[in-house]
GROMACS .gro file of C-alpha atoms in nm:
model
  353
    1MET     CA    1   0.768   0.775  -4.274
    2THR     CA    2   1.091   0.628  -4.130
    3GLY     CA    3   1.392   0.852  -4.014
    4THR     CA    4   1.202   0.975  -3.698
    5SER     CA    5   1.398   0.784  -3.441
    6GLU     CA    6   1.706   0.904  -3.269
    7MET     CA    7   1.910   0.624  -3.429
    8ALA     CA    8   1.779   0.698  -3.782
    9ASN     CA    9   1.847   1.058  -3.747
   10ILE     CA   10   2.215   0.995  -3.647
   11LEU     CA   11   2.263   0.733  -3.919
   12ALA     CA   12   2.087   0.975  -4.182
   13GLU     CA   13   2.325   1.264  -4.068
   14ALA     CA   14   2.640   1.059  -4.075
   15ALA     CA   15   2.568   0.865  -4.402
   16GLY     CA   16   2.473   1.189  -4.598
   17ARG     CA   17   2.769   1.391  -4.476
   18LEU     CA   18   3.035   1.112  -4.535
   19LEU     CA   19   2.906   1.016  -4.865
   20GLU     CA   20   2.875   1.377  -4.982
   21ASP     CA   21   3.233   1.441  -4.888
   22HIS     CA   22   3.387   1.117  -5.022
   23VAL     CA   23   3.191   1.037  -5.323
   24THR     CA   24   3.320   1.273  -5.565
   25ARG     CA   25   3.304   1.252  -5.947
   26GLY     CA   26   3.676   1.164  -5.927
   27VAL     CA   27   3.608   0.862  -5.695
   28LEU     CA   28   3.331   0.753  -5.920
   29GLY     CA   29   3.523   0.774  -6.244
   30ALA     CA   30   3.813   0.586  -6.078
   31ALA     CA   31   3.600   0.323  -5.937
   32GLU     CA   32   3.453   0.253  -6.289
   33ASP     CA   33   3.823   0.210  -6.398
   34GLY     CA   34   3.875  -0.047  -6.139
   35THR     CA   35   4.022   0.142  -5.847
   36TRP     CA   36   3.887   0.021  -5.517
   37PRO     CA   37   3.790   0.337  -5.306
   38SER     CA   38   3.953   0.211  -4.990
   39ASP     CA   39   3.931   0.561  -4.811
   40LEU     CA   40   3.559   0.573  -4.851
   41TRP     CA   41   3.512   0.218  -4.734
   42GLN     CA   42   3.722   0.277  -4.428
   43VAL     CA   43   3.545   0.592  -4.341
   44LEU     CA   44   3.212   0.413  -4.365
   45GLU     CA   45   3.329   0.117  -4.157
   46ASP     CA   46   3.488   0.352  -3.891
   47ASN     CA   47   3.163   0.529  -3.854
   48GLY     CA   48   2.959   0.205  -3.805
   49LEU     CA   49   2.770   0.242  -4.119
   50THR     CA   50   2.845  -0.097  -4.274
   51GLN     CA   51   2.672  -0.315  -4.024
   52PRO     CA   52   2.369  -0.141  -3.886
   53LEU     CA   53   2.150  -0.448  -3.908
   54ALA     CA   54   2.390  -0.707  -3.742
   55PRO     CA   55   2.343  -0.762  -3.369
   56GLU     CA   56   2.549  -0.558  -3.129
   57ASP     CA   57   2.711  -0.874  -2.981
   58ARG     CA   58   2.841  -0.951  -3.329
   59GLY     CA   59   2.985  -0.623  -3.405
   60GLY     CA   60   2.686  -0.438  -3.560
   61ARG     CA   61   2.447  -0.164  -3.421
   62GLY     CA   62   2.137  -0.383  -3.393
   63ALA     CA   63   1.933  -0.117  -3.573
   64SER     CA   64   1.596  -0.169  -3.720
   65PHE     CA   65   1.529  -0.191  -4.085
   66ALA     CA   66   1.346   0.129  -4.061
   67ASP     CA   67   1.659   0.292  -3.915
   68ALA     CA   68   1.884   0.134  -4.178
   69PHE     CA   69   1.653   0.268  -4.471
   70VAL     CA   70   1.825   0.603  -4.440
   71ILE     CA   71   2.165   0.451  -4.513
   72ALA     CA   72   2.054   0.260  -4.822
   73PHE     CA   73   1.877   0.571  -4.947
   74ALA     CA   74   2.183   0.784  -4.909
   75ALA     CA   75   2.396   0.524  -5.081
   76GLY     CA   76   2.169   0.543  -5.390
   77ARG     CA   77   2.141   0.916  -5.358
   78ARG     CA   78   2.522   0.951  -5.358
   79ARG     CA   79   2.578   0.663  -5.596
   80ALA     CA   80   2.831   0.507  -5.343
   81PRO     CA   81   3.067   0.287  -5.535
   82VAL     CA   82   3.110   0.024  -5.262
   83PRO     CA   83   2.907  -0.283  -5.151
   84LEU     CA   84   2.751  -0.086  -4.862
   85VAL     CA   85   2.394  -0.217  -4.896
   86GLU     CA   86   2.503  -0.582  -4.980
   87THR     CA   87   2.722  -0.583  -4.672
   88MET     CA   88   2.425  -0.450  -4.457
   89ALA     CA   89   2.194  -0.729  -4.592
   90ALA     CA   90   2.462  -0.986  -4.560
   91GLY     CA   91   2.537  -0.881  -4.205
   92TRP     CA   92   2.171  -0.941  -4.107
   93LEU     CA   93   2.163  -1.279  -4.257
   94LEU     CA   94   2.476  -1.375  -4.077
   95GLY     CA   95   2.356  -1.243  -3.743
   96ARG     CA   96   2.006  -1.421  -3.784
   97ALA     CA   97   2.189  -1.742  -3.858
   98GLY     CA   98   2.415  -1.695  -3.547
   99ILE     CA   99   2.743  -1.674  -3.759
  100GLU     CA  100   3.008  -1.417  -3.650
  101VAL     CA  101   3.016  -1.131  -3.887
  102PRO     CA  102   3.356  -1.042  -4.032
  103ALA     CA  103   3.490  -0.707  -4.078
  104GLY     CA  104   3.527  -0.565  -4.424
  105PRO     CA  105   3.297  -0.566  -4.740
  106LEU     CA  106   3.066  -0.856  -4.791
  107ALA     CA  107   2.938  -1.000  -5.119
  108LEU     CA  108   2.562  -1.104  -5.120
  109ILE     CA  109   2.477  -1.382  -5.364
  110ASP     CA  110   2.137  -1.361  -5.548
  111GLY     CA  111   2.054  -1.716  -5.668
  112GLY     CA  112   2.203  -1.933  -5.397
  113GLY     CA  113   1.946  -2.191  -5.487
  114ASP     CA  114   2.155  -2.268  -5.792
  115LEU     CA  115   2.420  -2.391  -5.569
  116THR     CA  116   2.450  -2.729  -5.416
  117PHE     CA  117   2.567  -2.769  -5.059
  118LYS     CA  118   2.675  -3.137  -4.997
  119ASP     CA  119   2.912  -3.285  -4.734
  120GLY     CA  120   2.987  -2.926  -4.591
  121ALA     CA  121   3.104  -2.789  -4.915
  122LEU     CA  122   2.933  -2.578  -5.186
  123SER     CA  123   2.948  -2.642  -5.575
  124GLY     CA  124   2.809  -2.454  -5.873
  125VAL     CA  125   2.831  -2.112  -6.036
  126ALA     CA  126   2.681  -1.783  -5.926
  127GLU     CA  127   2.669  -1.503  -6.186
  128GLY     CA  128   2.634  -1.126  -6.150
  129VAL     CA  129   2.764  -1.131  -5.781
  130PRO     CA  130   2.809  -0.763  -5.676
  131TRP     CA  131   3.156  -0.685  -5.574
  132ALA     CA  132   3.271  -1.043  -5.523
  133ALA     CA  133   3.634  -0.961  -5.616
  134GLN     CA  134   3.651  -0.664  -5.365
  135ALA     CA  135   3.489  -0.852  -5.070
  136GLY     CA  136   3.665  -1.064  -4.806
  137HIS     CA  137   3.375  -1.301  -4.771
  138LEU     CA  138   3.072  -1.416  -4.975
  139VAL     CA  139   2.733  -1.482  -4.828
  140ALA     CA  140   2.499  -1.739  -4.985
  141GLU     CA  141   2.169  -1.868  -4.864
  142ILE     CA  142   2.065  -2.214  -4.974
  143ASP     CA  143   1.716  -2.330  -4.865
  144GLY     CA  144   1.738  -2.144  -4.542
  145THR     CA  145   2.094  -2.233  -4.469
  146VAL     CA  146   2.343  -1.932  -4.463
  147ALA     CA  147   2.701  -2.003  -4.555
  148LEU     CA  148   2.981  -1.758  -4.508
  149ILE     CA  149   3.269  -1.838  -4.778
  150PRO     CA  150   3.601  -1.674  -4.786
  151THR     CA  151   3.674  -1.544  -5.125
  152ASP     CA  152   4.016  -1.726  -5.147
  153ALA     CA  153   3.815  -2.058  -5.146
  154VAL     CA  154   3.648  -1.975  -5.472
  155THR     CA  155   3.735  -1.866  -5.837
  156ILE     CA  156   3.618  -1.522  -5.945
  157THR     CA  157   3.579  -1.413  -6.290
  158PRO     CA  158   3.546  -1.028  -6.296
  159ASP     CA  159   3.269  -0.860  -6.499
  160ARG     CA  160   3.072  -0.524  -6.472
  161ASN     CA  161   2.720  -0.408  -6.509
  162MET     CA  162   2.622  -0.117  -6.740
  163ALA     CA  163   2.703   0.129  -6.451
  164GLY     CA  164   3.058   0.005  -6.435
  165GLU     CA  165   2.995  -0.168  -6.097
  166PRO     CA  166   3.160  -0.512  -6.042
  167ARG     CA  167   2.929  -0.792  -6.114
  168ASP     CA  168   3.139  -1.096  -6.105
  169THR     CA  169   3.095  -1.466  -6.172
  170VAL     CA  170   3.195  -1.685  -5.889
  171THR     CA  171   3.267  -2.052  -5.921
  172PHE     CA  172   3.244  -2.286  -5.631
  173ALA     CA  173   3.420  -2.618  -5.651
  174LYS     CA  174   3.361  -2.788  -5.322
  175ALA     CA  175   3.426  -2.456  -5.144
  176LYS     CA  176   3.436  -2.502  -4.760
  177PRO     CA  177   3.237  -2.229  -4.564
  178SER     CA  178   3.406  -2.075  -4.269
  179GLY     CA  179   3.065  -2.071  -4.095
  180THR     CA  180   2.710  -2.207  -4.154
  181GLY     CA  181   2.361  -2.158  -3.971
  182THR     CA  182   2.002  -2.169  -4.035
  183LEU     CA  183   1.772  -1.869  -4.062
  184ASP     CA  184   1.488  -2.055  -3.900
  185LEU     CA  185   1.229  -1.819  -4.089
  186THR     CA  186   0.909  -1.881  -4.283
  187ALA     CA  187   0.962  -1.742  -4.635
  188THR     CA  188   0.816  -1.831  -4.981
  189LEU     CA  189   1.128  -1.683  -5.164
  190PRO     CA  190   1.502  -1.702  -5.091
  191VAL     CA  191   1.558  -1.433  -4.829
  192ALA     CA  192   1.886  -1.325  -4.989
  193ARG     CA  193   1.669  -1.224  -5.291
  194THR     CA  194   1.414  -1.047  -5.086
  195LEU     CA  195   1.658  -0.853  -4.892
  196GLY     CA  196   1.857  -0.766  -5.219
  197ALA     CA  197   1.554  -0.634  -5.375
  198LEU     CA  198   1.471  -0.428  -5.068
  199MET     CA  199   1.801  -0.260  -5.059
  200ARG     CA  200   1.792  -0.195  -5.440
  201ALA     CA  201   1.433  -0.031  -5.399
  202ALA     CA  202   1.580   0.213  -5.143
  203GLN     CA  203   1.887   0.283  -5.359
  204MET     CA  204   1.676   0.350  -5.663
  205ALA     CA  205   1.459   0.593  -5.453
  206GLY     CA  206   1.758   0.776  -5.359
  207ALA     CA  207   1.901   0.795  -5.700
  208MET     CA  208   1.572   0.907  -5.840
  209GLU     CA  209   1.572   1.204  -5.577
  210GLY     CA  210   1.919   1.278  -5.696
  211ALA     CA  211   1.836   1.288  -6.066
  212VAL     CA  212   1.528   1.506  -6.002
  213THR     CA  213   1.739   1.745  -5.792
  214LEU     CA  214   1.997   1.771  -6.080
  215ALA     CA  215   1.723   1.833  -6.341
  216VAL     CA  216   1.561   2.103  -6.128
  217GLN     CA  217   1.885   2.276  -6.073
  218HIS     CA  218   1.973   2.268  -6.462
  219ALA     CA  219   1.617   2.397  -6.532
  220GLY     CA  220   1.687   2.700  -6.325
  221ASP     CA  221   2.021   2.766  -6.460
  222ARG     CA  222   1.967   2.695  -6.833
  223GLU     CA  223   1.813   2.982  -7.035
  224GLN     CA  224   1.618   2.970  -7.358
  225PHE     CA  225   1.448   3.258  -7.530
  226GLY     CA  226   1.563   3.497  -7.254
  227ARG     CA  227   1.435   3.312  -6.953
  228PRO     CA  228   1.515   2.998  -6.749
  229ILE     CA  229   1.370   2.685  -6.906
  230ALA     CA  230   1.197   2.615  -6.561
  231LYS     CA  231   0.966   2.885  -6.658
  232PHE     CA  232   0.810   2.682  -6.919
  233GLN     CA  233   0.500   2.511  -6.831
  234ALA     CA  234   0.595   2.192  -7.017
  235ILE     CA  235   0.919   2.159  -6.816
  236GLN     CA  236   0.730   2.213  -6.498
  237GLN     CA  237   0.491   1.952  -6.561
  238MET     CA  238   0.761   1.699  -6.664
  239LEU     CA  239   0.969   1.767  -6.348
  240ALA     CA  240   0.655   1.764  -6.120
  241ARG     CA  241   0.555   1.410  -6.270
  242ALA     CA  242   0.917   1.284  -6.206
  243ALA     CA  243   0.926   1.426  -5.847
  244ALA     CA  244   0.602   1.261  -5.778
  245ARG     CA  245   0.701   0.923  -5.892
  246ALA     CA  246   1.040   0.949  -5.712
  247ALA     CA  247   0.846   1.024  -5.387
  248GLN     CA  248   0.626   0.743  -5.459
  249ALA     CA  249   0.922   0.503  -5.486
  250ARG     CA  250   1.070   0.636  -5.149
  251SER     CA  251   0.732   0.575  -4.972
  252ALA     CA  252   0.705   0.230  -5.115
  253ALA     CA  253   1.051   0.139  -5.011
  254GLU     CA  254   1.012   0.286  -4.665
  255THR     CA  255   0.700   0.083  -4.621
  256ALA     CA  256   0.886  -0.246  -4.726
  257PHE     CA  257   1.169  -0.167  -4.469
  258LEU     CA  258   0.889  -0.104  -4.191
  259ALA     CA  259   0.734  -0.447  -4.304
  260LEU     CA  260   1.059  -0.634  -4.234
  261ASP     CA  261   1.058  -0.493  -3.890
  262ARG     CA  262   0.704  -0.615  -3.821
  263ALA     CA  263   0.767  -0.953  -3.986
  264GLY     CA  264   0.929  -1.133  -3.693
  265ASP     CA  265   1.001  -1.501  -3.793
  266ASP     CA  266   0.743  -1.505  -4.077
  267LEU     CA  267   0.843  -1.307  -4.388
  268THR     CA  268   0.574  -1.398  -4.621
  269ASP     CA  269   0.365  -1.081  -4.561
  270ALA     CA  270   0.673  -0.868  -4.587
  271GLU     CA  271   0.758  -1.015  -4.913
  272TRP     CA  272   0.443  -0.854  -5.058
  273ASP     CA  273   0.572  -0.517  -4.964
  274VAL     CA  274   0.918  -0.574  -5.096
  275ALA     CA  275   0.760  -0.691  -5.421
  276ALA     CA  276   0.551  -0.380  -5.449
  277ALA     CA  277   0.854  -0.156  -5.358
  278LYS     CA  278   1.069  -0.310  -5.646
  279VAL     CA  279   0.788  -0.281  -5.898
  280VAL     CA  280   0.719   0.083  -5.808
  281ALA     CA  281   1.082   0.168  -5.817
  282GLY     CA  282   1.139   0.006  -6.149
  283GLU     CA  283   0.833   0.175  -6.311
  284ALA     CA  284   0.919   0.524  -6.160
  285ALA     CA  285   1.286   0.501  -6.272
  286GLU     CA  286   1.183   0.501  -6.637
  287ILE     CA  287   0.982   0.822  -6.589
  288VAL     CA  288   1.256   0.984  -6.384
  289TYR     CA  289   1.553   0.927  -6.612
  290ASP     CA  290   1.349   1.022  -6.919
  291ALA     CA  291   1.245   1.347  -6.751
  292ALA     CA  292   1.593   1.426  -6.618
  293HIS     CA  293   1.767   1.357  -6.965
  294GLN     CA  294   1.503   1.550  -7.158
  295THR     CA  295   1.558   1.855  -6.921
  296HIS     CA  296   1.934   1.837  -6.961
  297GLY     CA  297   1.938   1.781  -7.340
  298ALA     CA  298   2.249   1.648  -7.501
  299ILE     CA  299   2.489   1.756  -7.214
  300GLY     CA  300   2.313   1.498  -6.982
  301PHE     CA  301   2.447   1.209  -7.203
  302THR     CA  302   2.822   1.335  -7.185
  303TYR     CA  303   3.066   1.154  -6.972
  304GLU     CA  304   3.171   1.486  -6.832
  305HIS     CA  305   2.835   1.555  -6.678
  306GLU     CA  306   2.748   1.365  -6.361
  307LEU     CA  307   2.384   1.276  -6.441
  308HIS     CA  308   2.490   0.967  -6.626
  309PHE     CA  309   2.645   0.818  -6.303
  310THR     CA  310   2.286   0.829  -6.158
  311THR     CA  311   2.078   0.702  -6.462
  312ARG     CA  312   2.313   0.420  -6.563
  313ARG     CA  313   2.282   0.286  -6.202
  314LEU     CA  314   1.901   0.311  -6.223
  315TRP     CA  315   1.901   0.113  -6.538
  316ALA     CA  316   2.127  -0.161  -6.400
  317TRP     CA  317   1.958  -0.182  -6.051
  318ARG     CA  318   1.611  -0.219  -6.216
  319GLY     CA  319   1.718  -0.569  -6.332
  320GLU     CA  320   1.910  -0.691  -6.022
  321PHE     CA  321   1.762  -0.911  -5.744
  322GLY     CA  322   1.456  -0.959  -5.965
  323ALA     CA  323   1.328  -0.696  -6.227
  324GLU     CA  324   0.978  -0.557  -6.184
  325THR     CA  325   0.846  -0.834  -6.418
  326PHE     CA  326   0.964  -1.116  -6.163
  327TRP     CA  327   0.810  -0.927  -5.865
  328ALA     CA  328   0.497  -0.833  -6.051
  329GLN     CA  329   0.436  -1.195  -6.139
  330ASP     CA  330   0.503  -1.296  -5.772
  331ILE     CA  331   0.242  -1.036  -5.654
  332GLY     CA  332  -0.010  -1.191  -5.924
  333ARG     CA  333   0.050  -1.546  -5.797
  334ARG     CA  334  -0.017  -1.438  -5.446
  335VAL     CA  335  -0.343  -1.250  -5.529
  336LEU     CA  336  -0.465  -1.561  -5.712
  337ALA     CA  337  -0.372  -1.785  -5.433
  338ARG     CA  338  -0.547  -1.565  -5.170
  339GLY     CA  339  -0.867  -1.545  -5.392
  340ALA     CA  340  -1.084  -1.251  -5.517
  341ASP     CA  341  -1.270  -1.224  -5.179
  342ASN     CA  342  -0.941  -1.135  -4.982
  343LEU     CA  343  -0.797  -0.875  -5.259
  344TRP     CA  344  -0.972  -0.566  -5.097
  345PRO     CA  345  -0.900  -0.660  -4.747
  346ASP     CA  346  -0.550  -0.721  -4.824
  347LEU     CA  347  -0.498  -0.388  -5.004
  348THR     CA  348  -0.676  -0.185  -4.721
  349ALA     CA  349  -0.483  -0.372  -4.450
  350ARG     CA  350  -0.153  -0.255  -4.600
  351GLN     CA  351  -0.277   0.102  -4.652
  352MET     CA  352  -0.360   0.111  -4.272
  353GLY     CA  353   0.000  -0.005  -4.203
   0.00000   0.00000   0.00000
């Protein structure tokens, strides 16, 4: 659906190649042990992959969301142990708010609404912030106001999710932002949450494609009763179902990225598509990692096999920036508010793009 523009093709080729070369099993293991993959981040930054959504006059590429999808998808497919998608989303927020985008990794705060912004300073606690300790700056959105906060202005307590990725607790005690600006957008939800869910949906779609690829490869290599297990109809049916759900998740995520491009200054309609993408990805993930592990058998659960790097991220990402329960309830509220007479027209309007 996306990936047809020249920009998207360039970004897809660069992201796929660089992540394939630099995200090795050793890098993944070291990152889970607390080693920041500085070489990986530097090569991504040097090739212009960290700020595709920021305006060109602020150091970005000025790419569309549809173009940026291929980077987020590749980041999930290769399980990049860096805050690539968080930096992309934060860069868009900063650019939209007219704030200069700093170099280096950025941490995107989900739940900025729990912080208070008074007399030019932020106070409160944000939990589960991705990569806060590794970032040079934090980006928070509070009621449409975007704040860029240096990490040396806050207190960070390190923590990790089940995939071993940093998810820190950040305490703001009258922290002074280095820049603030307003989004001047219409939205029913915090934009930082919407963008975070959008990015997670793309990452999950990429991770699911990776899990299916590993399972298909293993089914072709592993023999039982004198033939590859891929020859057994039950295995074929299970993998076909997993591949179909992974493709469905990718299609939903791509649709959501396209919706952000069409949104302009009003995100309320695009929020429907992001909600649908996060729900579809969450439900598909359960089917995909079940199929991948059943195909691999016990070896898929061992630390030595690389499958667990993918499936643990799928488990973790399902719950971040709103689990499918949150987004399904949001869809339900919107449908009720629109009324029964609008349900079918709303569905068919989306089907037509």
